[in-house]
Each structure stands twice: as structure tokens, then as C-alpha cells.
Coordinates of C-alpha atoms and ligand atoms in Angstrom, one line a residue:
X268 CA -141.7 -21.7 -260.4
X269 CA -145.7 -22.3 -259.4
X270 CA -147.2 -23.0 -262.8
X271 CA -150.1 -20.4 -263.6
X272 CA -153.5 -21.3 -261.8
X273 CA -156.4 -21.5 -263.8
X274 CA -159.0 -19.7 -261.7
X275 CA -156.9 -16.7 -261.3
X276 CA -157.9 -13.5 -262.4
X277 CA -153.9 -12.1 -262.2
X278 CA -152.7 -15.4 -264.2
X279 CA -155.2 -14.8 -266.9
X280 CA -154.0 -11.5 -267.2
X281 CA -150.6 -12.4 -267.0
X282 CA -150.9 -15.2 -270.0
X283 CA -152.5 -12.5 -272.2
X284 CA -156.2 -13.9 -271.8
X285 CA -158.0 -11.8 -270.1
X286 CA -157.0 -7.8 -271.5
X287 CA -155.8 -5.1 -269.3
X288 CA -154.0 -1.4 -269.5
X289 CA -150.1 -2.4 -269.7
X290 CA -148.5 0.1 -267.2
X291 CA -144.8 -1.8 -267.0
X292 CA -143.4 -5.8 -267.9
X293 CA -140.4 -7.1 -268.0
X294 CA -139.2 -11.0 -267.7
X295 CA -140.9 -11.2 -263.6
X296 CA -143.3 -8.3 -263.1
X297 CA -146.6 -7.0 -264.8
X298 CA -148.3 -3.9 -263.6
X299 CA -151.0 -2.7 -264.9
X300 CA -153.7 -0.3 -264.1
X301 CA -156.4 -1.0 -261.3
X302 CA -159.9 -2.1 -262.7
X303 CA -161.6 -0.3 -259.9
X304 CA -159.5 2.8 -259.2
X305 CA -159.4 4.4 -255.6
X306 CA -157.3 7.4 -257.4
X307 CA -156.4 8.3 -261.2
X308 CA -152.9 6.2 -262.1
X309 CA -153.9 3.5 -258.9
X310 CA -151.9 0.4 -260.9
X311 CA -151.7 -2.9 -259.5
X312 CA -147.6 -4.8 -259.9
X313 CA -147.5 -8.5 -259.5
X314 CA -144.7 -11.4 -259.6
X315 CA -145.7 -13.1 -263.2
X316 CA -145.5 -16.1 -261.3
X317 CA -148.3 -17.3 -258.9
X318 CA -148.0 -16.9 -255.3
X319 CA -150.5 -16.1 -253.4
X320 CA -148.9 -14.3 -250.0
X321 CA -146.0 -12.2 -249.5
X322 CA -144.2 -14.9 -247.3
X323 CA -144.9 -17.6 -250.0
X324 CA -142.6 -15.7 -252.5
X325 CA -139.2 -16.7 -253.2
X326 CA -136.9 -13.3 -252.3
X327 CA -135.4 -13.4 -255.7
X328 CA -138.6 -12.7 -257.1
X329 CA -139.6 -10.2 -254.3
X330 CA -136.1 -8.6 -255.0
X331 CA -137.7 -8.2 -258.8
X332 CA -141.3 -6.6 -257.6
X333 CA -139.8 -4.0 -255.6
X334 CA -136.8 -3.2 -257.6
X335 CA -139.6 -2.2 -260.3
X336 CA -142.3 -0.8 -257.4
X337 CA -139.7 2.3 -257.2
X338 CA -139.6 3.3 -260.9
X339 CA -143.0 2.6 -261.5
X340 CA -144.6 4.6 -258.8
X341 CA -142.8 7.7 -259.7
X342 CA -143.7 7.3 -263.5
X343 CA -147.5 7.1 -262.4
X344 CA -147.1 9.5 -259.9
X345 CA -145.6 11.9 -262.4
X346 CA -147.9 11.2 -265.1
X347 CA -151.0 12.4 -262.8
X348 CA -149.3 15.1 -261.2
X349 CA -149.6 13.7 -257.4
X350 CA -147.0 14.4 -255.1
X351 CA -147.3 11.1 -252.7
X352 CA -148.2 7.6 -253.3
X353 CA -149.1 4.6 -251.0
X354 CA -148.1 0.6 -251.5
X355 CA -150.4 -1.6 -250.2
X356 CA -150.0 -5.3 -250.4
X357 CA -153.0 -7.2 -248.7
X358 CA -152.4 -10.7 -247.5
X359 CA -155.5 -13.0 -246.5
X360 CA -159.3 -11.9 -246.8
X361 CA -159.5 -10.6 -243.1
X362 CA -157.0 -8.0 -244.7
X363 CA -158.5 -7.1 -247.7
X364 CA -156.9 -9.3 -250.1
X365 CA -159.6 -10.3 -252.8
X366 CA -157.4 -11.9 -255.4
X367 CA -155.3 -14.4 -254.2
X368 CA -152.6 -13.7 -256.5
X369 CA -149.4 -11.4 -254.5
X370 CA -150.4 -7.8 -255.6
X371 CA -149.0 -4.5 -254.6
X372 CA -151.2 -1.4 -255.3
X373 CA -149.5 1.9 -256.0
X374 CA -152.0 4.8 -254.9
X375 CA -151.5 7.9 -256.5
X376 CA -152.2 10.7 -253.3
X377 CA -153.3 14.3 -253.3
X378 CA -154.0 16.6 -251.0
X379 CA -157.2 15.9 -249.4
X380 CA -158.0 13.2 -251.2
X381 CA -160.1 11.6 -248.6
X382 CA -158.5 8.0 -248.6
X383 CA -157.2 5.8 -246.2
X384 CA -158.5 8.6 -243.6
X385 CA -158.8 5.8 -240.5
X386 CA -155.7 4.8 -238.5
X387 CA -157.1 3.9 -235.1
X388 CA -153.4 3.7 -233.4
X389 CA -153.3 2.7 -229.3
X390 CA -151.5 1.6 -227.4
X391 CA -149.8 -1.5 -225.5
X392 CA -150.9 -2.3 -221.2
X393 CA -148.3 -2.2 -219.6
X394 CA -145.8 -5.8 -220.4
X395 CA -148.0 -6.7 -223.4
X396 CA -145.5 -5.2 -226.1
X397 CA -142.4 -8.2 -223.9
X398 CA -145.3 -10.8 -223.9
X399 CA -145.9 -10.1 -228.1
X400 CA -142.2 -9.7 -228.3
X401 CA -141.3 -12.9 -226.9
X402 CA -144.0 -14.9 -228.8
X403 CA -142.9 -13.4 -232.4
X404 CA -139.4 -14.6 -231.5
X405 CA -140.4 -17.8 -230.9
X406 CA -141.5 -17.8 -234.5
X407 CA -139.1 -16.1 -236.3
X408 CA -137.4 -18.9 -238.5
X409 CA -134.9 -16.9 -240.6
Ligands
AMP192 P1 -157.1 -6.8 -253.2 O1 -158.3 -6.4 -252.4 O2 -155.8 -6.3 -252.6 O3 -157.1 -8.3 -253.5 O4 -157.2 -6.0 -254.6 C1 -157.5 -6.6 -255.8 C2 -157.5 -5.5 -256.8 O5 -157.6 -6.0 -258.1 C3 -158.8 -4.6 -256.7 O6 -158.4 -3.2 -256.5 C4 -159.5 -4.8 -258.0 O7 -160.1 -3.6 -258.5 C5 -158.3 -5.2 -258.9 N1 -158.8 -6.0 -260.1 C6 -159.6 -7.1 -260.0 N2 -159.7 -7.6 -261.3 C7 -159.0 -6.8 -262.1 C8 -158.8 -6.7 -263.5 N3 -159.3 -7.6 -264.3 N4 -158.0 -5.8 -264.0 C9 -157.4 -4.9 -263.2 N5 -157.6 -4.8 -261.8 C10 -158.4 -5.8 -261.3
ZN193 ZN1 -152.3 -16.1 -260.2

């Protein structure tokens, strides 16, 4: 178990020093509700303990965040009457993650909400997808 850092907004708010709106706890996971929402309900989970990536997390602990991601999201998603929700989990800057603390953010969605409107999909030349293939391969170490 990482012990808590010191400079970390989640930590703080995980040790009880720093307040915040309580969504859901139990022994592994806090969420609570999003400082800066993007949608009414948008509620932030986290592992209790520090990690700062996805990959870095032990899977016994993942098992925990997503086992409560379910239950949660439909709770918030009930409470504010939206019929769809996205999780987002941003991991380094160049994606968006600000804290470094593992985060998953449960957005409550309505219908034409106007968020998250950009998807700029394309598509692979011709042997690129067999060249990006191979090369995750040769990293895959599990
Ligand atoms: P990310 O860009 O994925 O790192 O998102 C971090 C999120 O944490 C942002 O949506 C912030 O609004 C949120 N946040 C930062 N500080 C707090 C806080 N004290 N309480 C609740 N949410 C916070
Ligand atoms: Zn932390």
C-alpha cells in the first residue's frame, strides 16, 4: 500500500483535511462530487490509496473502483434524472490528467448536452494497423 502523498489534492481529501461532498466510501473507494462540474451529479471515484496511473494500480484495488463505478453511476444518474453517463479516467497531462492521483469521472449525460461533441476518428494506411499490432505485442507483458 503507497502511503498518502503530501502534495495531493485527492490524499487530502481522502484523510479528511481538505472537505468535499461525500457521494459513496467504503474501506478502498471515495467518490465524491466534482469541484468543477461539466454536468449536475459529475462525481469524481478514486482508490483511497495513492496511485497515480491506471497501470500503476494493483488489480485488487482496480477490482474495488469499478465494482463500485456501477452502483454509483446509476445512483447519480438517477438522482439527476439523465439517462446516460460517461467514465473518463485521464492518465498523464498530454491526456488531461490534472491531478496525479488515479481518478475516474462519472458524467451525468442528457440530450444535447453539448459535451464531449469532438471525436475526430480516421483511419489506418494501408499495413499500419500490422505494423502498430506487432509493436504493442512486443510490449504486452501480462
Ligand atoms: P483530471 O483533469 O482528470 O485530472 O481531473 C481532475 C478533476 O478533479 C477536475 O475535474 C477537477 O475539477 C477536480 N477537482 C480538483 N480539485 C478538487 C476538489 N478539491 N474537490 C473536488 N474535485 C476536485
Ligand atoms: Zn493521492
Amino acid at each position: 500500500m503507497p502511503t498518502e502523498q503530501t502534495n495531493c489534492i485527492f490524499c487530502k481529501i481522502v484523510a479528511g483535511q481538505i472537505p468535499c461532498y461525500k457521494v459513496f466510501e467504503n474501506p478502498a473507494v471515495l467518490a465524491f462530487l466534482d469541484i468543477g462540474p461539466v454536468s449536475e451529479g459529475h462525481t469524481v471515484l478514486v482508490p483511497k490509496a495513492h496511485y497515480e496511473r491506471l497501470d500503476q494500480c494493483p488489480p485488487a484495488i482496480l477490482a474495488e473502483v469499478i465494482a463500485a463505478l456501477g452502483p454509483v453511476a446509476k445512483a447519480i444518474t438517477a438522482a439527476v434524472s439523465a439517462p446516460a453517463y460517461n467514465i473518463l479516467c485521464n492518465n498523464g497531462s498530454q491526456a488531461g490528467q490534472v491531478v496525479k492521483h488515479l481518478h475516474f469521472h462519472i458524467v451525468p449525460r442528457k440530450d444535447n448536452d453539448g459535451l464531449f461533441t469532438q471525436w475526430p476518428a480516421s483511419k489506418y494506411a494501408p499495413g499500419r494497423a500490422e505494423e502498430i499490432l506487432q509493436k504493442i505485442k512486443e510490449k504486452m507483458n501480462i
